[in-house]
Amino acid sequence: ELIYAGAILKDRWVLAEIGIPVSSTIKCVVKEEDKPAFYVYNAVTQEKVPIMGSIYLLATNVSHLKTLVTLKCGFPNSVYCLRTPGGREMYDCNTLNDYQLDIGATLRLDVWDGWKEFLTGCLLGNKHKIQCSLSKEGPIVRYQMRVALYMAAFFGHLQLIAWILRQGVRPHEAVGVHPYREWCQESYHPDVTKCPVHAAVEAGQLMILKAFVNYNILCLECPNPAGHIPLQICIKHKRKDCVLYLVTKMWSVVSYPNFSLPMKIYIQLKQWLLRAQNHLLTTKRRTQTAVFRTRVGDTVIVDGFTKPKMTSKGLYKSMIGEAESKAFKLPNLNYQLQHEKESSPLTFTRKNQKVTNFKLPPVKDANKLSNTDKLQENKNTRRKAAHPRNDESMNQNMCLTKVPLPPISSLKNSRPPFYYSTPHAKFLLNSSLESFSEHSGRSPRENAIYCLAIASAFKEKPWLQQLGIARSLAKKSVCKPVH
């Protein structure tokens, strides 16, 4: 690969556009890399995630592969399933050899139907998008909030974590499984008992770990499915900063006015008190009434027997599918009128006969369309071709989060002082912006952010020179001829 100023040059880049002058030195690097054992195509981010390993990985269970995928993509284990290249769902209890997979095959990661927008909001740390994508069912909403806290801890979204903690979600509480799968306890993956604090430790998110410990000190002794506490997980994943913080915190002392306690004894006392409170609460519930988490009419999913609900459908498509499944077809109107005519021919009036003899408006010939209609149709066709789909723009949105942006101005009059000096300046400016968005598929602001994201890859250059590269890219994208 070719490297210039700390940036790996992409094949589609033009040297003049990214500001590489004549007689510059470009480093040529020959890299050696191990080929991944598998690739996993993420249906949410539209990315291919490589899974490293040897041929012996084929002899392991699917559950082990899902553990590796969770460490790579940050999704909790219970929100997705893996499928073979042929679309066959893979179950945790089977081995990879049972599905006759080859080394280098591409598997597909599918999530719950209607969850793509919600998981996208969790990836980007967008609280508003998460709120708009929450389910209307209470148990599912509680499960979604635990999932959101887990992913926010993995990706380091501190503001989103602060909001979720205010909703009552605890960082040392297990994510669990979807309420539809609560009947399949024997087939649970062990990682469903992982907590958000474990995700923060595995990803090395020190600020998130500090926030969790300050929120509840029990996070220091929260074990994962293998029985390891956060300090042991940090040592395993070589998170030096987190190790130093946890060692300092665990060997500290909790001081009271008349005495002090070591942190380990203090945590044990809090755990004992919490168990006693839970025991009293369950005893009171048993004496009052029986509490059932699942009720008659709730959806139940059993592997291999029910219709799969992990196909990565969007929120809108999943809502349409549920509405169609609950809907029923009305009887044919013509059949009903004919039946009435045969049963009582004497009472069949002319009013009923007029119902079937209605006229439709004439169909306009496509060859006789006016020039205005043709121009509008061609414009709409170009606009649809230029604008990417939501799935295709996901990769662009993910990379744009790395660019620090100023807040969007709320001022309505943000034009330069000479803007109104030219007659019809507003019409000229708006028409040029519309034509640019039509042919490029991006708004001017999105194009500027995209150019900044590319220019920020040149890390060895000062920020002003990176800004110059971004301006050059933006200028070339505007002046590029349209064919």
PDB file of C-alpha atoms in Angstrom, residues 194-430:
ATOM      1  CA  LYS A 194     -22.687 -10.186  30.432  1.00  0.00           C
ATOM      2  CA  CYS A 195     -23.230  -6.669  31.782  1.00  0.00           C
ATOM      3  CA  PRO A 196     -22.480  -3.200  30.354  1.00  0.00           C
ATOM      4  CA  VAL A 197     -19.515  -2.855  32.727  1.00  0.00           C
ATOM      5  CA  HIS A 198     -17.935  -5.909  31.069  1.00  0.00           C
ATOM      6  CA  ALA A 199     -18.354  -4.287  27.643  1.00  0.00           C
ATOM      7  CA  ALA A 200     -16.639  -1.110  28.863  1.00  0.00           C
ATOM      8  CA  VAL A 201     -13.728  -3.122  30.274  1.00  0.00           C
ATOM      9  CA  GLU A 202     -13.286  -5.245  27.134  1.00  0.00           C
ATOM     10  CA  ALA A 203     -13.249  -2.148  24.926  1.00  0.00           C
ATOM     11  CA  GLY A 204     -10.888  -0.257  27.251  1.00  0.00           C
ATOM     12  CA  GLN A 205     -13.314   2.633  27.842  1.00  0.00           C
ATOM     13  CA  LEU A 206     -11.749   4.163  30.970  1.00  0.00           C
ATOM     14  CA  MET A 207     -14.144   7.130  31.276  1.00  0.00           C
ATOM     15  CA  ILE A 208     -17.155   4.837  31.000  1.00  0.00           C
ATOM     16  CA  LEU A 209     -15.695   2.506  33.608  1.00  0.00           C
ATOM     17  CA  LYS A 210     -15.202   5.419  36.017  1.00  0.00           C
ATOM     18  CA  ALA A 211     -18.788   6.561  35.463  1.00  0.00           C
ATOM     19  CA  PHE A 212     -20.111   3.063  36.198  1.00  0.00           C
ATOM     20  CA  VAL A 213     -18.043   2.667  39.375  1.00  0.00           C
ATOM     21  CA  ASN A 214     -19.120   6.104  40.625  1.00  0.00           C
ATOM     22  CA  TYR A 215     -22.738   5.177  39.921  1.00  0.00           C
ATOM     23  CA  ASN A 216     -22.561   1.836  41.766  1.00  0.00           C
ATOM     24  CA  ILE A 217     -19.509   0.447  43.539  1.00  0.00           C
ATOM     25  CA  LEU A 218     -20.759  -3.119  42.978  1.00  0.00           C
ATOM     26  CA  CYS A 219     -19.399  -2.890  39.433  1.00  0.00           C
ATOM     27  CA  LEU A 220     -15.938  -3.664  40.859  1.00  0.00           C
ATOM     28  CA  GLU A 221     -16.982  -7.202  41.824  1.00  0.00           C
ATOM     29  CA  CYS A 222     -19.439  -7.965  38.997  1.00  0.00           C
ATOM     30  CA  PRO A 223     -18.456 -11.393  37.515  1.00  0.00           C
ATOM     31  CA  ASN A 224     -18.802 -12.288  33.844  1.00  0.00           C
ATOM     32  CA  PRO A 225     -20.075 -15.704  32.604  1.00  0.00           C
ATOM     33  CA  ALA A 226     -16.589 -17.184  33.169  1.00  0.00           C
ATOM     34  CA  GLY A 227     -16.531 -15.885  36.780  1.00  0.00           C
ATOM     35  CA  HIS A 228     -13.937 -13.147  36.124  1.00  0.00           C
ATOM     36  CA  ILE A 229     -14.292  -9.725  37.741  1.00  0.00           C
ATOM     37  CA  PRO A 230     -13.519  -6.534  35.745  1.00  0.00           C
ATOM     38  CA  LEU A 231      -9.895  -6.414  36.971  1.00  0.00           C
ATOM     39  CA  GLN A 232      -9.205  -9.909  35.639  1.00  0.00           C
ATOM     40  CA  ILE A 233     -10.891  -9.038  32.321  1.00  0.00           C
ATOM     41  CA  CYS A 234      -8.687  -5.940  31.989  1.00  0.00           C
ATOM     42  CA  ILE A 235      -5.554  -8.007  32.552  1.00  0.00           C
ATOM     43  CA  LYS A 236      -6.707 -10.559  29.969  1.00  0.00           C
ATOM     44  CA  HIS A 237      -7.364  -7.895  27.305  1.00  0.00           C
ATOM     45  CA  LYS A 238      -4.231  -5.871  28.265  1.00  0.00           C
ATOM     46  CA  ARG A 239      -6.047  -2.632  29.174  1.00  0.00           C
ATOM     47  CA  LYS A 240      -3.299  -0.973  31.175  1.00  0.00           C
ATOM     48  CA  ASP A 241      -5.118   2.249  32.090  1.00  0.00           C
ATOM     49  CA  CYS A 242      -8.188   0.349  33.294  1.00  0.00           C
ATOM     50  CA  VAL A 243      -5.989  -2.023  35.325  1.00  0.00           C
ATOM     51  CA  LEU A 244      -4.297   0.867  37.146  1.00  0.00           C
ATOM     52  CA  TYR A 245      -7.627   2.498  37.936  1.00  0.00           C
ATOM     53  CA  LEU A 246      -9.264  -0.709  39.193  1.00  0.00           C
ATOM     54  CA  VAL A 247      -6.265  -1.657  41.360  1.00  0.00           C
ATOM     55  CA  THR A 248      -6.277   1.785  42.955  1.00  0.00           C
ATOM     56  CA  LYS A 249     -10.017   1.640  43.538  1.00  0.00           C
ATOM     57  CA  MET A 250     -10.201  -1.909  44.908  1.00  0.00           C
ATOM     58  CA  TRP A 251      -7.397  -1.366  47.429  1.00  0.00           C
ATOM     59  CA  SER A 252      -8.831   1.901  48.693  1.00  0.00           C
ATOM     60  CA  VAL A 253     -10.642   2.509  51.998  1.00  0.00           C
ATOM     61  CA  VAL A 254     -14.195   3.719  52.663  1.00  0.00           C
ATOM     62  CA  SER A 255     -14.121   6.163  55.557  1.00  0.00           C
ATOM     63  CA  TYR A 256     -16.913   6.834  58.049  1.00  0.00           C
ATOM     64  CA  PRO A 257     -16.906   9.304  60.996  1.00  0.00           C
ATOM     65  CA  ASN A 258     -15.827   6.689  63.568  1.00  0.00           C
ATOM     66  CA  PHE A 259     -14.309   3.883  61.511  1.00  0.00           C
ATOM     67  CA  SER A 260     -13.156   2.878  58.037  1.00  0.00           C
ATOM     68  CA  LEU A 261     -13.616  -0.263  55.935  1.00  0.00           C
ATOM     69  CA  PRO A 262     -11.520  -1.786  53.175  1.00  0.00           C
ATOM     70  CA  MET A 263     -13.247  -1.649  49.801  1.00  0.00           C
ATOM     71  CA  LYS A 264     -13.609  -5.434  49.495  1.00  0.00           C
ATOM     72  CA  ILE A 265     -15.410  -5.741  52.856  1.00  0.00           C
ATOM     73  CA  TYR A 266     -17.593  -2.749  51.992  1.00  0.00           C
ATOM     74  CA  ILE A 267     -18.628  -4.403  48.691  1.00  0.00           C
ATOM     75  CA  GLN A 268     -19.391  -7.696  50.464  1.00  0.00           C
ATOM     76  CA  LEU A 269     -21.638  -5.888  52.948  1.00  0.00           C
ATOM     77  CA  LYS A 270     -23.524  -4.159  50.121  1.00  0.00           C
ATOM     78  CA  GLN A 271     -23.961  -7.455  48.271  1.00  0.00           C
ATOM     79  CA  TRP A 272     -25.293  -9.124  51.406  1.00  0.00           C
ATOM     80  CA  LEU A 273     -27.724  -6.249  51.967  1.00  0.00           C
ATOM     81  CA  LEU A 274     -28.914  -6.393  48.339  1.00  0.00           C
ATOM     82  CA  ARG A 275     -29.543 -10.159  48.547  1.00  0.00           C
ATOM     83  CA  ALA A 276     -31.549  -9.666  51.744  1.00  0.00           C
ATOM     84  CA  GLN A 277     -33.701  -6.970  50.134  1.00  0.00           C
ATOM     85  CA  ASN A 278     -34.382  -9.152  47.095  1.00  0.00           C
ATOM     86  CA  HIS A 279     -35.302 -12.094  49.324  1.00  0.00           C
ATOM     87  CA  LEU A 280     -37.789  -9.986  51.285  1.00  0.00           C
ATOM     88  CA  LEU A 281     -39.287  -8.629  48.080  1.00  0.00           C
ATOM     89  CA  THR A 282     -39.828 -12.066  46.567  1.00  0.00           C
ATOM     90  CA  THR A 283     -41.331 -13.348  49.834  1.00  0.00           C
ATOM     91  CA  LYS A 284     -43.878 -10.521  49.903  1.00  0.00           C
ATOM     92  CA  ARG A 285     -44.805 -11.143  46.273  1.00  0.00           C
ATOM     93  CA  ARG A 286     -45.396 -14.832  46.922  1.00  0.00           C
ATOM     94  CA  THR A 287     -47.718 -14.082  49.820  1.00  0.00           C
ATOM     95  CA  GLN A 288     -49.709 -11.508  47.866  1.00  0.00           C
ATOM     96  CA  THR A 289     -50.089 -12.950  44.383  1.00  0.00           C
ATOM     97  CA  ALA A 290     -48.212 -14.933  41.784  1.00  0.00           C
ATOM     98  CA  VAL A 291     -46.233 -12.859  39.305  1.00  0.00           C
ATOM     99  CA  PHE A 292     -46.049 -14.126  35.715  1.00  0.00           C
ATOM    100  CA  ARG A 293     -43.641 -12.521  33.284  1.00  0.00           C
ATOM    101  CA  THR A 294     -45.281 -14.148  30.245  1.00  0.00           C
ATOM    102  CA  ARG A 295     -48.988 -13.878  29.560  1.00  0.00           C
ATOM    103  CA  VAL A 296     -51.453 -15.561  27.225  1.00  0.00           C
ATOM    104  CA  GLY A 297     -51.153 -14.032  23.759  1.00  0.00           C
ATOM    105  CA  ASP A 298     -47.480 -13.071  24.014  1.00  0.00           C
ATOM    106  CA  THR A 299     -45.197 -14.020  21.126  1.00  0.00           C
ATOM    107  CA  VAL A 300     -43.034 -17.102  21.745  1.00  0.00           C
ATOM    108  CA  ILE A 301     -40.081 -18.068  19.531  1.00  0.00           C
ATOM    109  CA  VAL A 302     -38.574 -21.554  19.550  1.00  0.00           C
ATOM    110  CA  ASP A 303     -35.536 -22.329  17.398  1.00  0.00           C
ATOM    111  CA  GLY A 304     -36.427 -24.370  14.350  1.00  0.00           C
ATOM    112  CA  PHE A 305     -40.199 -24.348  14.927  1.00  0.00           C
ATOM    113  CA  THR A 306     -41.465 -20.773  14.640  1.00  0.00           C
ATOM    114  CA  LYS A 307     -41.124 -18.274  11.838  1.00  0.00           C
ATOM    115  CA  PRO A 308     -37.782 -16.435  12.164  1.00  0.00           C
ATOM    116  CA  LYS A 309     -37.965 -12.821  13.309  1.00  0.00           C
ATOM    117  CA  MET A 310     -34.269 -12.029  12.805  1.00  0.00           C
ATOM    118  CA  THR A 311     -34.154 -10.942   9.171  1.00  0.00           C
ATOM    119  CA  SER A 312     -32.884  -7.346   9.637  1.00  0.00           C
ATOM    120  CA  LYS A 313     -36.064  -5.719   8.353  1.00  0.00           C
ATOM    121  CA  GLY A 314     -36.382  -2.013   8.938  1.00  0.00           C
ATOM    122  CA  LEU A 315     -38.883  -0.553  11.374  1.00  0.00           C
ATOM    123  CA  TYR A 316     -41.340   0.456   8.635  1.00  0.00           C
ATOM    124  CA  LYS A 317     -41.253  -2.916   6.843  1.00  0.00           C
ATOM    125  CA  SER A 318     -41.671  -4.859  10.069  1.00  0.00           C
ATOM    126  CA  MET A 319     -44.721  -2.755  11.014  1.00  0.00           C
ATOM    127  CA  ILE A 320     -46.270  -3.412   7.581  1.00  0.00           C
ATOM    128  CA  GLY A 321     -45.606  -7.143   7.966  1.00  0.00           C
ATOM    129  CA  GLU A 322     -47.322  -7.248  11.358  1.00  0.00           C
ATOM    130  CA  ALA A 323     -50.306  -5.310  10.018  1.00  0.00           C
ATOM    131  CA  GLU A 324     -50.673  -7.668   7.043  1.00  0.00           C
ATOM    132  CA  SER A 325     -50.498 -10.729   9.278  1.00  0.00           C
ATOM    133  CA  LYS A 326     -53.313  -9.387  11.465  1.00  0.00           C
ATOM    134  CA  ALA A 327     -55.453  -8.157   8.568  1.00  0.00           C
ATOM    135  CA  PHE A 328     -58.147 -10.166   6.746  1.00  0.00           C
ATOM    136  CA  LYS A 329     -59.527  -9.874   3.227  1.00  0.00           C
ATOM    137  CA  LEU A 330     -62.968  -8.445   2.613  1.00  0.00           C
ATOM    138  CA  PRO A 331     -65.409 -10.360   0.365  1.00  0.00           C
ATOM    139  CA  ASN A 332     -65.538  -9.431  -3.290  1.00  0.00           C
ATOM    140  CA  LEU A 333     -68.126  -6.726  -3.978  1.00  0.00           C
ATOM    141  CA  ASN A 334     -69.021  -8.072  -7.421  1.00  0.00           C
ATOM    142  CA  TYR A 335     -69.530 -11.542  -5.969  1.00  0.00           C
ATOM    143  CA  GLN A 336     -71.841 -10.126  -3.316  1.00  0.00           C
ATOM    144  CA  LEU A 337     -73.964  -8.244  -5.888  1.00  0.00           C
ATOM    145  CA  GLN A 338     -74.180 -11.290  -8.129  1.00  0.00           C
ATOM    146  CA  HIS A 339     -75.277 -13.417  -5.157  1.00  0.00           C
ATOM    147  CA  GLU A 340     -78.008 -10.927  -4.313  1.00  0.00           C
ATOM    148  CA  LYS A 341     -79.188 -10.895  -7.930  1.00  0.00           C
ATOM    149  CA  GLU A 342     -79.462 -14.690  -8.074  1.00  0.00           C
ATOM    150  CA  SER A 343     -81.161 -14.979  -4.685  1.00  0.00           C
ATOM    151  CA  SER A 344     -83.748 -12.233  -5.313  1.00  0.00           C
ATOM    152  CA  PRO A 345     -83.879 -11.233  -8.974  1.00  0.00           C
ATOM    153  CA  LEU A 346     -87.060  -9.213  -8.534  1.00  0.00           C
ATOM    154  CA  THR A 347     -85.621  -6.930  -5.888  1.00  0.00           C
ATOM    155  CA  PHE A 348     -82.363  -6.246  -7.745  1.00  0.00           C
ATOM    156  CA  THR A 349     -82.811  -2.572  -8.602  1.00  0.00           C
ATOM    157  CA  ARG A 350     -81.125  -0.381 -11.157  1.00  0.00           C
ATOM    158  CA  LYS A 351     -79.313   1.425  -8.351  1.00  0.00           C
ATOM    159  CA  ASN A 352     -77.349  -1.729  -7.548  1.00  0.00           C
ATOM    160  CA  GLN A 353     -76.717  -2.302 -11.241  1.00  0.00           C
ATOM    161  CA  LYS A 354     -75.144   1.103 -11.620  1.00  0.00           C
ATOM    162  CA  VAL A 355     -72.539   0.195  -9.045  1.00  0.00           C
ATOM    163  CA  THR A 356     -70.817  -2.239 -11.377  1.00  0.00           C
ATOM    164  CA  ASN A 357     -71.009   0.018 -14.448  1.00  0.00           C
ATOM    165  CA  PHE A 358     -68.723   2.850 -13.443  1.00  0.00           C
ATOM    166  CA  LYS A 359     -66.189   4.500 -15.740  1.00  0.00           C
ATOM    167  CA  LEU A 360     -62.543   5.108 -15.022  1.00  0.00           C
ATOM    168  CA  PRO A 361     -60.802   8.292 -16.158  1.00  0.00           C
ATOM    169  CA  PRO A 362     -58.979   7.958 -19.504  1.00  0.00           C
ATOM    170  CA  VAL A 363     -55.374   6.820 -19.312  1.00  0.00           C
ATOM    171  CA  LYS A 364     -52.958   9.437 -20.595  1.00  0.00           C
ATOM    172  CA  ASP A 365     -50.767   8.187 -23.394  1.00  0.00           C
ATOM    173  CA  ALA A 366     -47.098   8.100 -22.474  1.00  0.00           C
ATOM    174  CA  ASN A 367     -46.128   9.405 -25.910  1.00  0.00           C
ATOM    175  CA  LYS A 368     -48.350  12.460 -25.464  1.00  0.00           C
ATOM    176  CA  LEU A 369     -46.730  13.718 -22.275  1.00  0.00           C
ATOM    177  CA  SER A 370     -45.899  17.367 -22.272  1.00  0.00           C
ATOM    178  CA  ASN A 371     -42.328  18.559 -22.272  1.00  0.00           C
ATOM    179  CA  THR A 372     -42.717  19.807 -18.709  1.00  0.00           C
ATOM    180  CA  ASP A 373     -43.832  16.377 -17.494  1.00  0.00           C
ATOM    181  CA  LYS A 374     -40.918  14.713 -19.272  1.00  0.00           C
ATOM    182  CA  LEU A 375     -38.396  17.102 -17.766  1.00  0.00           C
ATOM    183  CA  GLN A 376     -39.850  16.574 -14.301  1.00  0.00           C
ATOM    184  CA  GLU A 377     -39.775  12.787 -14.752  1.00  0.00           C
ATOM    185  CA  ASN A 378     -36.147  12.837 -15.909  1.00  0.00           C
ATOM    186  CA  LYS A 379     -35.228  15.079 -12.970  1.00  0.00           C
ATOM    187  CA  ASN A 380     -36.835  12.685 -10.481  1.00  0.00           C
ATOM    188  CA  THR A 381     -35.059   9.735 -12.089  1.00  0.00           C
ATOM    189  CA  ARG A 382     -31.663  11.441 -11.808  1.00  0.00           C
ATOM    190  CA  ARG A 383     -32.390  12.418  -8.226  1.00  0.00           C
ATOM    191  CA  LYS A 384     -33.246   8.815  -7.282  1.00  0.00           C
ATOM    192  CA  ALA A 385     -30.087   7.557  -8.971  1.00  0.00           C
ATOM    193  CA  ALA A 386     -27.867  10.168  -7.318  1.00  0.00           C
ATOM    194  CA  HIS A 387     -29.155   9.810  -3.781  1.00  0.00           C
ATOM    195  CA  PRO A 388     -27.885   6.704  -2.018  1.00  0.00           C
ATOM    196  CA  ARG A 389     -30.150   4.397  -0.112  1.00  0.00           C
ATOM    197  CA  ASN A 390     -30.225   4.530   3.676  1.00  0.00           C
ATOM    198  CA  ASP A 391     -28.244   1.296   3.889  1.00  0.00           C
ATOM    199  CA  GLU A 392     -25.553   2.605   1.506  1.00  0.00           C
ATOM    200  CA  SER A 393     -25.158   5.880   3.381  1.00  0.00           C
ATOM    201  CA  MET A 394     -24.617   4.044   6.688  1.00  0.00           C
ATOM    202  CA  ASN A 395     -20.883   3.620   6.104  1.00  0.00           C
ATOM    203  CA  GLN A 396     -20.541   7.325   5.333  1.00  0.00           C
ATOM    204  CA  ASN A 397     -22.392   8.292   8.520  1.00  0.00           C
ATOM    205  CA  MET A 398     -20.192   6.004  10.602  1.00  0.00           C
ATOM    206  CA  CYS A 399     -16.967   7.605   9.356  1.00  0.00           C
ATOM    207  CA  LEU A 400     -18.339  11.138   9.685  1.00  0.00           C
ATOM    208  CA  THR A 401     -18.695  10.757  13.455  1.00  0.00           C
ATOM    209  CA  LYS A 402     -14.894  10.981  13.731  1.00  0.00           C
ATOM    210  CA  VAL A 403     -14.859  14.563  12.396  1.00  0.00           C
ATOM    211  CA  PRO A 404     -15.369  17.244  15.100  1.00  0.00           C
ATOM    212  CA  LEU A 405     -18.074  19.600  13.831  1.00  0.00           C
ATOM    213  CA  PRO A 406     -19.208  23.026  15.030  1.00  0.00           C
ATOM    214  CA  PRO A 407     -22.841  23.302  16.161  1.00  0.00           C
ATOM    215  CA  ILE A 408     -25.395  24.093  13.476  1.00  0.00           C
ATOM    216  CA  SER A 409     -26.246  27.794  13.616  1.00  0.00           C
ATOM    217  CA  SER A 410     -29.820  28.713  14.487  1.00  0.00           C
ATOM    218  CA  LEU A 411     -29.552  32.109  12.793  1.00  0.00           C
ATOM    219  CA  LYS A 412     -31.827  32.435   9.798  1.00  0.00           C
ATOM    220  CA  ASN A 413     -29.770  35.149   8.100  1.00  0.00           C
ATOM    221  CA  SER A 414     -26.370  33.493   7.742  1.00  0.00           C
ATOM    222  CA  ARG A 415     -25.515  34.934   4.295  1.00  0.00           C
ATOM    223  CA  PRO A 416     -22.444  37.136   3.669  1.00  0.00           C
ATOM    224  CA  PRO A 417     -22.980  40.941   3.675  1.00  0.00           C
ATOM    225  CA  PHE A 418     -22.737  41.189  -0.116  1.00  0.00           C
ATOM    226  CA  TYR A 419     -25.409  38.531  -0.636  1.00  0.00           C
ATOM    227  CA  TYR A 420     -28.290  40.923  -1.451  1.00  0.00           C
ATOM    228  CA  SER A 421     -26.217  43.284  -3.569  1.00  0.00           C
ATOM    229  CA  THR A 422     -26.704  41.177  -6.699  1.00  0.00           C
ATOM    230  CA  PRO A 423     -30.213  41.067  -8.180  1.00  0.00           C
ATOM    231  CA  HIS A 424     -31.801  37.581  -8.113  1.00  0.00           C
ATOM    232  CA  ALA A 425     -28.890  36.324  -5.965  1.00  0.00           C
ATOM    233  CA  LYS A 426     -31.193  34.134  -3.893  1.00  0.00           C
ATOM    234  CA  PHE A 427     -32.533  32.341  -6.964  1.00  0.00           C
ATOM    235  CA  LEU A 428     -29.058  31.778  -8.404  1.00  0.00           C
ATOM    236  CA  LEU A 429     -27.635  30.422  -5.144  1.00  0.00           C
ATOM    237  CA  ASN A 430     -30.548  28.117  -4.355  1.00  0.00           C
TER     238      ASN A 430
END
